[in-house]
PDB file of C-alpha atoms and ligand atoms in Angstrom:
ATOM      1  CA  MET G   1      86.909  51.928 134.176  1.00 97.00           C
ATOM      2  CA  GLN G   2      90.230  50.017 134.382  1.00 98.00           C
ATOM      3  CA  ILE G   3      90.769  45.992 135.546  1.00 98.00           C
ATOM      4  CA  TYR G   4      94.120  44.556 136.132  1.00 98.00           C
ATOM      5  CA  LYS G   5      95.265  40.789 136.916  1.00 98.00           C
ATOM      6  CA  THR G   6      96.704  40.287 140.026  1.00 96.00           C
ATOM      7  CA  GLU G   7      97.868  37.478 141.752  1.00 95.00           C
ATOM      8  CA  LYS G   8      95.116  38.005 144.667  1.00 93.00           C
ATOM      9  CA  GLY G   9      92.357  38.346 141.544  1.00 94.00           C
ATOM     10  CA  ALA G  10      91.069  40.991 139.614  1.00 96.00           C
ATOM     11  CA  VAL G  11      91.297  44.829 140.654  1.00 96.00           C
ATOM     12  CA  ILE G  12      88.429  47.092 139.077  1.00 97.00           C
ATOM     13  CA  ALA G  13      89.369  50.730 139.574  1.00 97.00           C
ATOM     14  CA  HIS G  14      86.622  53.101 138.850  1.00 97.00           C
ATOM     15  CA  GLU G  15      85.912  56.785 139.638  1.00 96.00           C
ATOM     16  CA  GLY G  16      88.929  56.768 142.135  1.00 94.00           C
ATOM     17  CA  HIS G  17      88.404  53.535 144.043  1.00 95.00           C
ATOM     18  CA  CYS G  18      89.653  50.231 143.727  1.00 96.00           C
ATOM     19  CA  TYR G  19      87.910  46.604 144.287  1.00 96.00           C
ATOM     20  CA  LEU G  20      89.217  43.557 144.709  1.00 95.00           C
ATOM     21  CA  LYS G  21      87.306  40.474 143.111  1.00 95.00           C
ATOM     22  CA  ALA G  22      88.202  37.000 143.851  1.00 95.00           C
ATOM     23  CA  ILE G  23      87.877  35.005 140.358  1.00 96.00           C
ATOM     24  CA  ASP G  24      88.471  31.322 139.488  1.00 95.00           C
ATOM     25  CA  ASP G  25      89.056  32.357 136.081  1.00 98.00           C
ATOM     26  CA  TRP G  26      90.238  35.451 134.322  1.00 98.00           C
ATOM     27  CA  ASP G  27      88.769  34.090 130.765  1.00 98.00           C
ATOM     28  CA  VAL G  28      85.197  34.109 132.526  1.00 98.00           C
ATOM     29  CA  PHE G  29      85.624  37.337 134.225  1.00 98.00           C
ATOM     30  CA  ILE G  30      86.625  39.306 131.073  1.00 98.00           C
ATOM     31  CA  ASN G  31      84.689  37.539 128.536  1.00 98.00           C
ATOM     32  CA  ARG G  32      80.960  38.959 129.327  1.00 98.00           C
ATOM     33  CA  VAL G  33      79.164  40.829 126.442  1.00 98.00           C
ATOM     34  CA  GLY G  34      78.212  44.353 127.985  1.00 98.00           C
ATOM     35  CA  LEU G  35      81.450  44.178 130.528  1.00 98.00           C
ATOM     36  CA  TYR G  36      80.992  47.657 131.561  1.00 98.00           C
ATOM     37  CA  GLY G  37      77.877  47.096 133.133  1.00 98.00           C
ATOM     38  CA  ALA G  38      78.630  43.676 134.561  1.00 98.00           C
ATOM     39  CA  LEU G  39      81.377  45.429 136.103  1.00 98.00           C
ATOM     40  CA  LEU G  40      79.468  48.117 137.898  1.00 98.00           C
ATOM     41  CA  THR G  41      77.529  45.264 138.995  1.00 98.00           C
ATOM     42  CA  ASP G  42      80.329  43.340 140.460  1.00 97.00           C
ATOM     43  CA  ILE G  43      81.602  46.220 142.409  1.00 97.00           C
ATOM     44  CA  ALA G  44      78.178  47.265 143.850  1.00 96.00           C
ATOM     45  CA  THR G  45      78.827  44.467 146.345  1.00 95.00           C
ATOM     46  CA  LEU G  46      82.807  44.550 146.420  1.00 94.00           C
ATOM     47  CA  PRO G  47      84.781  46.428 149.610  1.00 89.00           C
ATOM     48  CA  LYS G  48      86.973  48.938 148.330  1.00 88.00           C
ATOM     49  CA  THR G  49      90.370  48.196 148.509  1.00 80.00           C
ATOM     50  CA  ALA G  50      93.697  50.210 148.256  1.00 71.00           C
ATOM     51  CA  ASP G  51      95.502  51.391 145.514  1.00 82.00           C
ATOM     52  CA  ILE G  52      95.875  50.533 141.882  1.00 88.00           C
ATOM     53  CA  PRO G  53      98.262  47.573 141.979  1.00 91.00           C
ATOM     54  CA  GLN G  54     101.856  47.924 141.342  1.00 90.00           C
ATOM     55  CA  ASN G  55     102.544  44.288 140.411  1.00 95.00           C
ATOM     56  CA  VAL G  56     100.319  43.292 137.581  1.00 98.00           C
ATOM     57  CA  LEU G  57     100.129  40.256 135.377  1.00 98.00           C
ATOM     58  CA  ALA G  58      99.368  40.431 131.717  1.00 98.00           C
ATOM     59  CA  PRO G  59      95.488  40.755 131.259  1.00 98.00           C
ATOM     60  CA  ILE G  60      95.186  37.513 129.300  1.00 99.00           C
ATOM     61  CA  GLY G  61      93.966  34.053 130.012  1.00 98.00           C
ATOM     62  CA  SER G  62      93.639  31.651 127.423  1.00 98.00           C
ATOM     63  CA  GLN G  63      93.099  34.017 124.397  1.00 98.00           C
ATOM     64  CA  GLU G  64      94.788  33.940 121.145  1.00 98.00           C
ATOM     65  CA  VAL G  65      96.616  37.372 120.125  1.00 99.00           C
ATOM     66  CA  TRP G  66      95.710  38.415 116.414  1.00 99.00           C
ATOM     67  CA  ALA G  67      96.905  41.768 114.551  1.00 99.00           C
ATOM     68  CA  SER G  68      96.275  43.872 111.808  1.00 98.00           C
ATOM     69  CA  GLY G  69      98.898  45.237 109.566  1.00 97.00           C
ATOM     70  CA  VAL G  70      99.278  48.239 107.350  1.00 97.00           C
ATOM     71  CA  THR G  71      96.200  50.081 109.015  1.00 98.00           C
ATOM     72  CA  TYR G  72      98.456  53.463 109.220  1.00 97.00           C
ATOM     73  CA  PHE G  73     100.117  55.257 106.192  1.00 94.00           C
ATOM     74  CA  ARG G  74     103.200  55.260 108.007  1.00 93.00           C
ATOM     75  CA  SER G  75     103.262  51.472 108.461  1.00 93.00           C
ATOM     76  CA  LYS G  76     102.315  51.027 104.431  1.00 93.00           C
ATOM     77  CA  GLN G  77     105.214  53.387 103.758  1.00 92.00           C
ATOM     78  CA  ALA G  78     107.940  51.596 105.981  1.00 92.00           C
ATOM     79  CA  ARG G  79     106.995  48.355 104.804  1.00 89.00           C
ATOM     80  CA  MET G  80     107.322  49.152 101.158  1.00 91.00           C
ATOM     81  CA  GLU G  81     110.834  50.845 101.719  1.00 88.00           C
ATOM     82  CA  GLU G  82     111.845  47.566 103.672  1.00 89.00           C
ATOM     83  CA  SER G  83     110.603  45.115 100.942  1.00 89.00           C
ATOM     84  CA  LYS G  84     111.579  46.945  97.923  1.00 87.00           C
ATOM     85  CA  LYS G  85     113.922  43.809  96.347  1.00 86.00           C
ATOM     86  CA  ALA G  86     110.921  41.455  97.358  1.00 85.00           C
ATOM     87  CA  GLY G  87     108.322  43.228  95.282  1.00 81.00           C
ATOM     88  CA  GLY G  88     106.701  45.244  98.285  1.00 74.00           C
ATOM     89  CA  GLY G  89     106.112  48.119  96.196  1.00 70.00           C
ATOM     90  CA  SER G  90     102.856  46.620  95.270  1.00 85.00           C
ATOM     91  CA  PHE G  91     101.332  44.230  97.868  1.00 88.00           C
ATOM     92  CA  TYR G  92     101.386  46.500 100.908  1.00 91.00           C
ATOM     93  CA  ASP G  93      99.934  49.283  98.562  1.00 90.00           C
ATOM     94  CA  LEU G  94      97.489  46.906  97.592  1.00 93.00           C
ATOM     95  CA  VAL G  95      96.413  45.844 101.326  1.00 95.00           C
ATOM     96  CA  TYR G  96      96.309  49.362 102.453  1.00 95.00           C
ATOM     97  CA  ASP G  97      93.530  50.255  99.923  1.00 95.00           C
ATOM     98  CA  ALA G  98      91.621  47.028  99.861  1.00 97.00           C
ATOM     99  CA  ASP G  99      88.324  46.355 101.341  1.00 97.00           C
ATOM    100  CA  ARG G 100      89.749  43.236 103.328  1.00 98.00           C
ATOM    101  CA  PRO G 101      92.398  44.220 105.880  1.00 98.00           C
ATOM    102  CA  GLU G 102      95.729  42.520 106.807  1.00 98.00           C
ATOM    103  CA  LEU G 103      94.930  40.219 109.987  1.00 98.00           C
ATOM    104  CA  PHE G 104      97.470  37.657 111.075  1.00 98.00           C
ATOM    105  CA  PHE G 105      97.912  35.525 114.140  1.00 98.00           C
ATOM    106  CA  LYS G 106     100.346  36.972 116.438  1.00 98.00           C
ATOM    107  CA  ALA G 107     100.696  35.388 119.725  1.00 98.00           C
ATOM    108  CA  THR G 108      99.552  32.659 122.252  1.00 98.00           C
ATOM    109  CA  PRO G 109      99.178  33.497 126.272  1.00 98.00           C
ATOM    110  CA  ARG G 110     102.427  31.792 126.597  1.00 98.00           C
ATOM    111  CA  ARG G 111     104.474  34.074 124.070  1.00 98.00           C
ATOM    112  CA  THR G 112     102.774  37.467 125.907  1.00 99.00           C
ATOM    113  CA  VAL G 113     104.539  39.298 128.600  1.00 98.00           C
ATOM    114  CA  GLY G 114     102.812  41.787 130.566  1.00 98.00           C
ATOM    115  CA  GLN G 115     103.968  44.986 132.518  1.00 98.00           C
ATOM    116  CA  LEU G 116     107.507  45.036 133.206  1.00 98.00           C
ATOM    117  CA  GLY G 117     108.219  41.685 131.371  1.00 98.00           C
ATOM    118  CA  THR G 118     110.978  40.866 129.044  1.00 98.00           C
ATOM    119  CA  VAL G 119     110.270  41.165 125.208  1.00 99.00           C
ATOM    120  CA  ARG G 120     112.630  39.626 122.830  1.00 98.00           C
ATOM    121  CA  ILE G 121     114.248  39.987 119.608  1.00 98.00           C
ATOM    122  CA  ARG G 122     115.568  37.245 117.442  1.00 98.00           C
ATOM    123  CA  LYS G 123     118.610  36.016 117.573  1.00 98.00           C
ATOM    124  CA  ASP G 124     118.470  35.607 113.701  1.00 98.00           C
ATOM    125  CA  SER G 125     117.412  39.010 112.723  1.00 98.00           C
ATOM    126  CA  HIS G 126     119.519  42.255 112.673  1.00 98.00           C
ATOM    127  CA  TRP G 127     116.410  44.694 112.290  1.00 98.00           C
ATOM    128  CA  ASN G 128     114.062  45.028 115.067  1.00 98.00           C
ATOM    129  CA  VAL G 129     111.296  47.428 116.382  1.00 98.00           C
ATOM    130  CA  PRO G 130     108.538  47.672 118.904  1.00 98.00           C
ATOM    131  CA  GLU G 131     105.344  48.334 117.635  1.00 98.00           C
ATOM    132  CA  PRO G 132     102.962  50.313 119.698  1.00 98.00           C
ATOM    133  CA  GLU G 133      99.131  49.371 118.914  1.00 98.00           C
ATOM    134  CA  LEU G 134      96.069  49.912 120.328  1.00 98.00           C
ATOM    135  CA  THR G 135      94.643  46.311 121.347  1.00 99.00           C
ATOM    136  CA  LEU G 136      91.047  45.465 121.287  1.00 99.00           C
ATOM    137  CA  PHE G 137      89.603  42.732 123.514  1.00 99.00           C
ATOM    138  CA  LEU G 138      87.043  41.324 121.976  1.00 99.00           C
ATOM    139  CA  SER G 139      84.181  38.863 123.240  1.00 98.00           C
ATOM    140  CA  VAL G 140      82.991  35.530 122.223  1.00 98.00           C
ATOM    141  CA  SER G 141      80.584  37.558 120.393  1.00 98.00           C
ATOM    142  CA  GLY G 142      83.177  39.796 118.708  1.00 98.00           C
ATOM    143  CA  THR G 143      82.126  42.933 120.686  1.00 98.00           C
ATOM    144  CA  ILE G 144      84.619  45.336 121.699  1.00 98.00           C
ATOM    145  CA  GLU G 145      84.450  45.156 125.338  1.00 98.00           C
ATOM    146  CA  GLY G 146      87.879  46.786 126.408  1.00 98.00           C
ATOM    147  CA  TYR G 147      91.312  48.202 125.356  1.00 99.00           C
ATOM    148  CA  THR G 148      94.896  47.648 126.562  1.00 99.00           C
ATOM    149  CA  VAL G 149      98.315  48.688 125.082  1.00 99.00           C
ATOM    150  CA  GLY G 150      99.628  46.129 122.797  1.00 99.00           C
ATOM    151  CA  ASN G 151     103.685  45.857 121.511  1.00 99.00           C
ATOM    152  CA  ASP G 152     103.843  43.975 118.350  1.00 98.00           C
ATOM    153  CA  MET G 153     107.346  42.993 118.430  1.00 99.00           C
ATOM    154  CA  SER G 154     108.773  42.642 114.811  1.00 98.00           C
ATOM    155  CA  SER G 155     111.676  41.879 112.664  1.00 98.00           C
ATOM    156  CA  ARG G 156     112.034  44.412 109.949  1.00 97.00           C
ATOM    157  CA  SER G 157     114.867  42.336 108.304  1.00 97.00           C
ATOM    158  CA  ILE G 158     112.899  39.289 108.310  1.00 97.00           C
ATOM    159  CA  GLU G 159     109.563  40.294 107.233  1.00 95.00           C
ATOM    160  CA  GLY G 160     111.190  42.799 104.386  1.00 95.00           C
ATOM    161  CA  GLU G 161     113.233  39.960 102.983  1.00 95.00           C
ATOM    162  CA  ASN G 162     110.112  38.091 101.781  1.00 93.00           C
ATOM    163  CA  PRO G 163     106.428  38.564 103.072  1.00 91.00           C
ATOM    164  CA  LEU G 164     106.221  34.772 103.309  1.00 94.00           C
ATOM    165  CA  TYR G 165     108.411  35.081 106.028  1.00 97.00           C
ATOM    166  CA  LEU G 166     106.103  37.036 108.148  1.00 97.00           C
ATOM    167  CA  PRO G 167     104.772  34.426 110.413  1.00 98.00           C
ATOM    168  CA  GLN G 168     108.746  34.179 111.613  1.00 98.00           C
ATOM    169  CA  ALA G 169     109.107  37.901 111.943  1.00 98.00           C
ATOM    170  CA  LYS G 170     106.021  38.181 114.015  1.00 98.00           C
ATOM    171  CA  THR G 171     105.902  35.193 116.107  1.00 98.00           C
ATOM    172  CA  TYR G 172     108.473  33.833 118.467  1.00 98.00           C
ATOM    173  CA  ASP G 173     109.047  33.625 122.394  1.00 98.00           C
ATOM    174  CA  GLY G 174     108.561  37.080 123.915  1.00 98.00           C
ATOM    175  CA  CYS G 175     106.983  38.530 120.846  1.00 99.00           C
ATOM    176  CA  ALA G 176     104.200  40.393 122.161  1.00 99.00           C
ATOM    177  CA  ALA G 177     103.192  42.606 125.162  1.00 99.00           C
ATOM    178  CA  LEU G 178      99.896  43.692 126.670  1.00 99.00           C
ATOM    179  CA  GLY G 179      98.897  45.621 129.774  1.00 98.00           C
ATOM    180  CA  PRO G 180      98.965  47.263 132.127  1.00 98.00           C
ATOM    181  CA  GLY G 181      95.541  46.534 132.391  1.00 98.00           C
ATOM    182  CA  ILE G 182      92.341  46.750 130.227  1.00 98.00           C
ATOM    183  CA  TYR G 183      90.543  49.777 129.556  1.00 98.00           C
ATOM    184  CA  VAL G 184      86.595  49.219 129.996  1.00 98.00           C
ATOM    185  CA  PRO G 185      85.034  52.348 128.692  1.00 98.00           C
ATOM    186  CA  GLU G 186      80.977  53.147 128.695  1.00 98.00           C
ATOM    187  CA  ARG G 187      81.399  54.025 125.153  1.00 97.00           C
ATOM    188  CA  PRO G 188      84.206  53.627 122.268  1.00 97.00           C
ATOM    189  CA  ILE G 189      87.348  55.581 122.561  1.00 97.00           C
ATOM    190  CA  ALA G 190      87.705  58.722 120.954  1.00 97.00           C
ATOM    191  CA  ALA G 191      89.767  59.090 117.503  1.00 97.00           C
ATOM    192  CA  THR G 192      91.667  62.041 119.184  1.00 98.00           C
ATOM    193  CA  THR G 193      93.338  59.257 121.663  1.00 98.00           C
ATOM    194  CA  SER G 194      96.845  59.438 121.404  1.00 98.00           C
ATOM    195  CA  ILE G 195      99.369  56.860 121.242  1.00 98.00           C
ATOM    196  CA  LYS G 196     103.079  57.621 122.177  1.00 98.00           C
ATOM    197  CA  MET G 197     106.031  55.555 122.209  1.00 98.00           C
ATOM    198  CA  VAL G 198     109.682  56.285 124.161  1.00 98.00           C
ATOM    199  CA  ILE G 199     112.652  53.969 123.461  1.00 99.00           C
ATOM    200  CA  ARG G 200     115.456  54.245 126.233  1.00 98.00           C
ATOM    201  CA  ARG G 201     119.079  52.926 126.158  1.00 98.00           C
ATOM    202  CA  ASN G 202     121.214  53.526 128.876  1.00 97.00           C
ATOM    203  CA  GLY G 203     118.960  56.261 130.549  1.00 94.00           C
ATOM    204  CA  SER G 204     118.778  58.240 127.229  1.00 98.00           C
ATOM    205  CA  THR G 205     116.068  58.834 125.002  1.00 98.00           C
ATOM    206  CA  VAL G 206     116.690  56.963 121.161  1.00 98.00           C
ATOM    207  CA  PHE G 207     113.532  57.428 119.783  1.00 98.00           C
ATOM    208  CA  GLU G 208     110.039  58.938 120.635  1.00 98.00           C
ATOM    209  CA  GLY G 209     107.287  59.265 118.357  1.00 98.00           C
ATOM    210  CA  GLU G 210     103.460  59.639 118.717  1.00 98.00           C
ATOM    211  CA  THR G 211     100.207  59.370 116.732  1.00 98.00           C
ATOM    212  CA  THR G 212      96.645  59.253 117.134  1.00 98.00           C
ATOM    213  CA  LEU G 213      93.583  56.973 116.347  1.00 98.00           C
ATOM    214  CA  ALA G 214      92.423  59.406 113.877  1.00 98.00           C
ATOM    215  CA  GLN G 215      95.537  58.330 111.448  1.00 98.00           C
ATOM    216  CA  MET G 216      94.282  54.731 111.218  1.00 98.00           C
ATOM    217  CA  LYS G 217      92.680  54.080 107.859  1.00 98.00           C
ATOM    218  CA  ARG G 218      90.477  51.233 109.314  1.00 98.00           C
ATOM    219  CA  ASN G 219      87.868  51.076 112.098  1.00 97.00           C
ATOM    220  CA  PRO G 220      88.404  49.045 114.734  1.00 98.00           C
ATOM    221  CA  ALA G 221      85.019  47.122 114.517  1.00 98.00           C
ATOM    222  CA  ASP G 222      85.910  46.555 110.987  1.00 98.00           C
ATOM    223  CA  LEU G 223      88.549  44.891 111.744  1.00 98.00           C
ATOM    224  CA  ALA G 224      86.895  42.617 114.604  1.00 98.00           C
ATOM    225  CA  ARG G 225      84.283  41.737 112.010  1.00 98.00           C
ATOM    226  CA  TYR G 226      86.749  40.727 109.487  1.00 98.00           C
ATOM    227  CA  LEU G 227      88.566  38.320 112.149  1.00 98.00           C
ATOM    228  CA  PHE G 228      85.290  36.821 113.411  1.00 98.00           C
ATOM    229  CA  ARG G 229      84.194  35.855 109.845  1.00 98.00           C
ATOM    230  CA  GLU G 230      85.345  32.404 109.860  1.00 98.00           C
ATOM    231  CA  CYS G 231      87.049  32.089 113.261  1.00 98.00           C
ATOM    232  CA  SER G 232      85.378  31.667 116.615  1.00 98.00           C
ATOM    233  CA  PHE G 233      86.686  32.527 119.953  1.00 98.00           C
ATOM    234  CA  PRO G 234      84.607  30.863 122.848  1.00 98.00           C
ATOM    235  CA  GLN G 235      87.184  32.738 125.504  1.00 98.00           C
ATOM    236  CA  GLY G 236      87.205  36.050 123.236  1.00 98.00           C
ATOM    237  CA  CYS G 237      90.375  37.206 121.770  1.00 98.00           C
ATOM    238  CA  PHE G 238      92.813  40.286 121.506  1.00 99.00           C
ATOM    239  CA  LEU G 239      93.239  42.250 118.289  1.00 99.00           C
ATOM    240  CA  MET G 240      96.242  44.486 117.834  1.00 99.00           C
ATOM    241  CA  THR G 241      95.274  47.254 115.550  1.00 98.00           C
ATOM    242  CA  GLY G 242      98.618  48.146 113.651  1.00 98.00           C
ATOM    243  CA  THR G 243     101.291  50.602 114.411  1.00 98.00           C
ATOM    244  CA  GLY G 244     101.152  54.151 113.164  1.00 98.00           C
ATOM    245  CA  ILE G 245     104.622  54.704 114.536  1.00 98.00           C
ATOM    246  CA  VAL G 246     107.896  53.258 113.004  1.00 97.00           C
ATOM    247  CA  PRO G 247     111.279  54.573 113.896  1.00 98.00           C
ATOM    248  CA  PRO G 248     113.715  55.773 111.202  1.00 97.00           C
ATOM    249  CA  ASP G 249     115.099  52.819 108.842  1.00 95.00           C
ATOM    250  CA  ASN G 250     118.614  53.380 110.740  1.00 97.00           C
ATOM    251  CA  PHE G 251     117.065  52.458 114.179  1.00 98.00           C
ATOM    252  CA  SER G 252     117.043  48.817 115.497  1.00 98.00           C
ATOM    253  CA  LEU G 253     116.513  47.822 119.143  1.00 98.00           C
ATOM    254  CA  ASN G 254     119.475  46.798 121.238  1.00 98.00           C
ATOM    255  CA  ILE G 255     119.322  44.164 124.086  1.00 98.00           C
ATOM    256  CA  GLY G 256     118.890  46.248 127.483  1.00 98.00           C
ATOM    257  CA  ASP G 257     116.507  48.824 125.697  1.00 98.00           C
ATOM    258  CA  GLU G 258     113.385  49.993 127.705  1.00 98.00           C
ATOM    259  CA  VAL G 259     109.988  50.611 125.553  1.00 98.00           C
ATOM    260  CA  ASP G 260     107.384  52.835 126.938  1.00 98.00           C
ATOM    261  CA  ILE G 261     104.122  52.949 125.127  1.00 99.00           C
ATOM    262  CA  THR G 262     101.246  55.142 126.418  1.00 99.00           C
ATOM    263  CA  ILE G 263      97.697  55.350 124.873  1.00 98.00           C
ATOM    264  CA  ASP G 264      95.353  57.922 126.477  1.00 98.00           C
ATOM    265  CA  HIS G 265      93.123  56.466 129.243  1.00 97.00           C
ATOM    266  CA  ILE G 266      94.684  52.993 129.180  1.00 98.00           C
ATOM    267  CA  GLY G 267      98.056  53.447 130.525  1.00 98.00           C
ATOM    268  CA  THR G 268     101.767  53.072 129.909  1.00 98.00           C
ATOM    269  CA  LEU G 269     102.965  49.692 129.179  1.00 98.00           C
ATOM    270  CA  THR G 270     106.746  49.556 129.724  1.00 98.00           C
ATOM    271  CA  ASN G 271     108.846  46.323 129.061  1.00 98.00           C
ATOM    272  CA  THR G 272     112.634  45.907 128.858  1.00 98.00           C
ATOM    273  CA  VAL G 273     114.232  43.996 125.709  1.00 98.00           C
ATOM    274  CA  GLU G 274     116.464  40.904 125.843  1.00 96.00           C
TER     275      GLU G 274
HETATM  276  O1  DO4 M   1     102.332  43.686 107.212  1.00 91.30           O
HETATM  277  C1  DO4 M   1     102.987  43.326 107.922  1.00 91.30           C
HETATM  278  C2  DO4 M   1     102.723  43.633 109.222  1.00 91.30           C
HETATM  279  C3  DO4 M   1     102.186  45.304 109.556  1.00 91.30           C
HETATM  280  C4  DO4 M   1     102.173  45.527 111.049  1.00 91.30           C
HETATM  281  O2  DO4 M   1     102.595  44.536 111.903  1.00 91.30           O
HETATM  282  C5  DO4 M   1     101.634  47.023 111.482  1.00 91.30           C
HETATM  283  O3  DO4 M   1     101.139  47.665 110.189  1.00 91.30           O
HETATM  284  O4  DO4 M   1     101.476  47.309 112.433  1.00 91.30           O
HETATM  285 MG1   MG M   2     101.887  45.494 113.978  1.00 91.30          MG
END
């Protein structure tokens, strides 16, 4: 099942049909333990509407967006390379193998864009990449209720200069994208799920890469448990689970680039870079 946030309300897509539900509050609509079952109850009394909506909003209300790092070998390798001068050889290695994952605050809803929104690169950064990440929607109780596509826009030059600059490399206006909707399955998403990213410049593909969730070293439920250890989220929260796709070191985003991130079952999130 998919849910989309639109100007008219919530659209629930299930088994080839779409249902429009008038809602007062997106937070209340998504932050339900057992969301899949709750949505089935919702659609039982709703009329069928037209198609999957064309214009959707970012599927976020007032939730915080958090992120995990160095959860794939490719990410560890890339960070170690970019931070060699800053001593990155050891700390990324250590976190990759440690029990405690790297978790960091990524964005507020105001810094997050949705489908076809504009993501930004920092003007004081010369090496910038999108990071395509499976993103969990976690309820107030920390249960994984849904999945969306996330883009953890990042400055590799700032992050590589000094790990203490990570908040600046990761958090700024237009630093995150989520969407197009939230995939709410009956059972957890499979390890065979693929994540693909394509970056286009002036109509030509300048990078494409692919991975699967099986390459992730951490378990999504463990990441959620760590996040909820000492943080409460009354409205639930979004948690990006890290990137397994990193373009080669000579690649940096340009203004005007288009980024498509596709995750099986969830959909394709498309954004333009500004
Ligand atoms: O340690 C820096 C951030 C890593 C990250 O964002 C990722 O692995 O996706
Ligand atoms: Mg990331």
